[in-house]
CSV table of C-alpha atoms in Angstrom, one decimal:
chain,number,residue,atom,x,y,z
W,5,UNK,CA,0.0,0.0,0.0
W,6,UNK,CA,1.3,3.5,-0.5
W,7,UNK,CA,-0.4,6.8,0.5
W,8,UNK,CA,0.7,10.0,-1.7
W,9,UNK,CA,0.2,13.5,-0.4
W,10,UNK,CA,0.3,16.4,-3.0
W,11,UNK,CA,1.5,19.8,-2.1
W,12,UNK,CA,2.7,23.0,-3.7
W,13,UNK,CA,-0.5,24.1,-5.8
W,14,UNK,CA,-2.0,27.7,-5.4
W,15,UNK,CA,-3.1,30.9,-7.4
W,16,UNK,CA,-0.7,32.3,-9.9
W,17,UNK,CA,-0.5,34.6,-12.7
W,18,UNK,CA,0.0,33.8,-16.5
W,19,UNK,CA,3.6,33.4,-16.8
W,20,UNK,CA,4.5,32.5,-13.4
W,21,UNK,CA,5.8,29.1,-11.9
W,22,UNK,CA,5.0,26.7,-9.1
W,23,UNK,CA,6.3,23.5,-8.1
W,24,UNK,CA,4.3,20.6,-7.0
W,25,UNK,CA,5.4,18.0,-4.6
W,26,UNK,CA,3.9,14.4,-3.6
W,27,UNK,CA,5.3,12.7,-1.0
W,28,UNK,CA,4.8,9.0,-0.8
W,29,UNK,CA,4.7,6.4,2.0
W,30,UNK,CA,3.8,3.0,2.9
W,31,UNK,CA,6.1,1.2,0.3
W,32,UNK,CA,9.7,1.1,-1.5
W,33,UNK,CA,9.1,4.6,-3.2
W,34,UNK,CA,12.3,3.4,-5.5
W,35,UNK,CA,10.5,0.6,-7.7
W,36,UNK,CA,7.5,2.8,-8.5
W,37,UNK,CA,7.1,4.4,-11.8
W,38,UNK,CA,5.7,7.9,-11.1
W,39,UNK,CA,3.7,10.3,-12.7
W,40,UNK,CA,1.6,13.8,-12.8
W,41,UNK,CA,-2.0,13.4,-14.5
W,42,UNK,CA,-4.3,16.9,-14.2
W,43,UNK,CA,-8.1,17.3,-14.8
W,44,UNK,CA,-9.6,20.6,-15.8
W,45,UNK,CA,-13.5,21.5,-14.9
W,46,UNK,CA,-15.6,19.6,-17.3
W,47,UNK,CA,-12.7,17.7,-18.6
W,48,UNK,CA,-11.6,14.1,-18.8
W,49,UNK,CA,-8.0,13.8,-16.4
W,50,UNK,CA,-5.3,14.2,-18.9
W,51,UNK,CA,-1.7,12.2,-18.1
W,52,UNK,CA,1.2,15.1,-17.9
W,53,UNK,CA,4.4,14.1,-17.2
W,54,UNK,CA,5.7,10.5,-16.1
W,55,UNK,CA,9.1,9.6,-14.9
W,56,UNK,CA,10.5,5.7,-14.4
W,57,UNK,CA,12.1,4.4,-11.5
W,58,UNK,CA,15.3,4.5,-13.5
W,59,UNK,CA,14.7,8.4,-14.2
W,60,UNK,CA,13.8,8.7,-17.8
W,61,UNK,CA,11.1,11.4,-18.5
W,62,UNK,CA,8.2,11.9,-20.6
W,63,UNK,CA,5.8,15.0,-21.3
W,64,UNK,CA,2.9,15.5,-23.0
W,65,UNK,CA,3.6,18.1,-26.2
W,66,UNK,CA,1.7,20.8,-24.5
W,67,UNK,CA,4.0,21.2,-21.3
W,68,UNK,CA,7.0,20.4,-22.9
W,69,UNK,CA,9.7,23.3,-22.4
W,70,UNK,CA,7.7,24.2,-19.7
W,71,UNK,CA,7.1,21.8,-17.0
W,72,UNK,CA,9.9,19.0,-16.0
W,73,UNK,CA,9.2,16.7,-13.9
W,74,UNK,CA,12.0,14.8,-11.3
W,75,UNK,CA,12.4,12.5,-7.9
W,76,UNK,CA,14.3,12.2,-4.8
W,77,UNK,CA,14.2,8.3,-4.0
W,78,UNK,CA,15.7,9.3,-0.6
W,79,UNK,CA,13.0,11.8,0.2
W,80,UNK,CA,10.2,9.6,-1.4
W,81,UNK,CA,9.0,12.3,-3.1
W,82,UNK,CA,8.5,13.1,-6.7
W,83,UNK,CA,8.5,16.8,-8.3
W,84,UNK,CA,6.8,18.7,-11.0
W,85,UNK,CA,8.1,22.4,-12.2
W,86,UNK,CA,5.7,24.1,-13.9
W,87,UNK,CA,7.2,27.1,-15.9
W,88,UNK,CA,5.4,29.6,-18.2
W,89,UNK,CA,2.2,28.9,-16.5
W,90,UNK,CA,-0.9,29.6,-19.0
W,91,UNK,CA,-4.5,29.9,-18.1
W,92,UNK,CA,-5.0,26.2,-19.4
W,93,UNK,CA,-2.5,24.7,-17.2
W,94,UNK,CA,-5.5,25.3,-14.9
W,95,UNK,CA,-6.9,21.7,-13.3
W,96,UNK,CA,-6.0,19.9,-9.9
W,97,UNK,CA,-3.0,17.7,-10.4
W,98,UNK,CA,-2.7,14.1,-9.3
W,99,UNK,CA,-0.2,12.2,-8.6
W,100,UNK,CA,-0.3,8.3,-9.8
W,101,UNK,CA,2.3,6.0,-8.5
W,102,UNK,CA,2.5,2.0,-10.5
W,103,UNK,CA,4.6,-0.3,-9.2
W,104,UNK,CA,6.4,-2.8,-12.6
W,105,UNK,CA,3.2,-5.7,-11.5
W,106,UNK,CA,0.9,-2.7,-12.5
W,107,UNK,CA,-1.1,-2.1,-8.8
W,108,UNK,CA,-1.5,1.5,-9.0
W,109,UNK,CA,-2.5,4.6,-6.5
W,110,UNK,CA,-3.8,8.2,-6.7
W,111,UNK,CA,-2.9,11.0,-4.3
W,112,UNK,CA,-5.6,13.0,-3.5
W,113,UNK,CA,-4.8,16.0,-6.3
W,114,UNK,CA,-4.0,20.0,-5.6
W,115,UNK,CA,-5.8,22.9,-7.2
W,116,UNK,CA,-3.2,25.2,-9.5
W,117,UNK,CA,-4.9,28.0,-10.8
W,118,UNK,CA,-3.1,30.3,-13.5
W,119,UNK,CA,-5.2,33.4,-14.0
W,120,UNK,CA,-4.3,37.4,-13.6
């Protein structure tokens, strides 16, 4: 079992950056494949940004240049910078952790809000 805790969203203005954090717990943090999905109002939840347990990255085209996404296996916690924020970064982001067997969880998401 593993139990993630998002952290970092907020209000900011067009242009502007956060960073998201989740923390996870409850499990080898290590062998999990981690990754960033967001859902907008009215939207289907859209995957982000994913990175391995060996550290490759991926993006989805939109946030590419802009967002990167990284891990500290000895803080268990997994990071996305968000960069160049536009209004339809808007959503609450999730984080979705799958160990290589494929058992999966979701933390419980963060509100990010880009508007002036």
């Amino acid at each position: 079992q593993v139990q993630l805790v998002e952290s970092g969203g907020g209000l900011v203005q067009p242009g502007g950056s956060l960073r998201l954090s989740c923390a996870a717990s409850g499990s080898i943090f290590s062998i999990y494949n981690m990754n960033w999905y967001r859902q907008a109002p009215g939207k289907q939840r859209e995957w982000v940004a994913g990175i391995t347990s060996g550290g490759a990255t991926v993006y989805v085209d939109s946030v590419k240049g802009r967002f990167t996404i990284s891990r500290d296996n000895a803080k268990n916690t997994v990071y996305l910078q968000m960069n160049s924020l536009k209004p339809e970064d808007t959503a609450v982001y999730y984080c979705y952790a799958q160990r290589p067997t494929g058992t999966a969880y979701w933390g419980q998401g963060t509100q990010v809000t880009v508007s002036s």
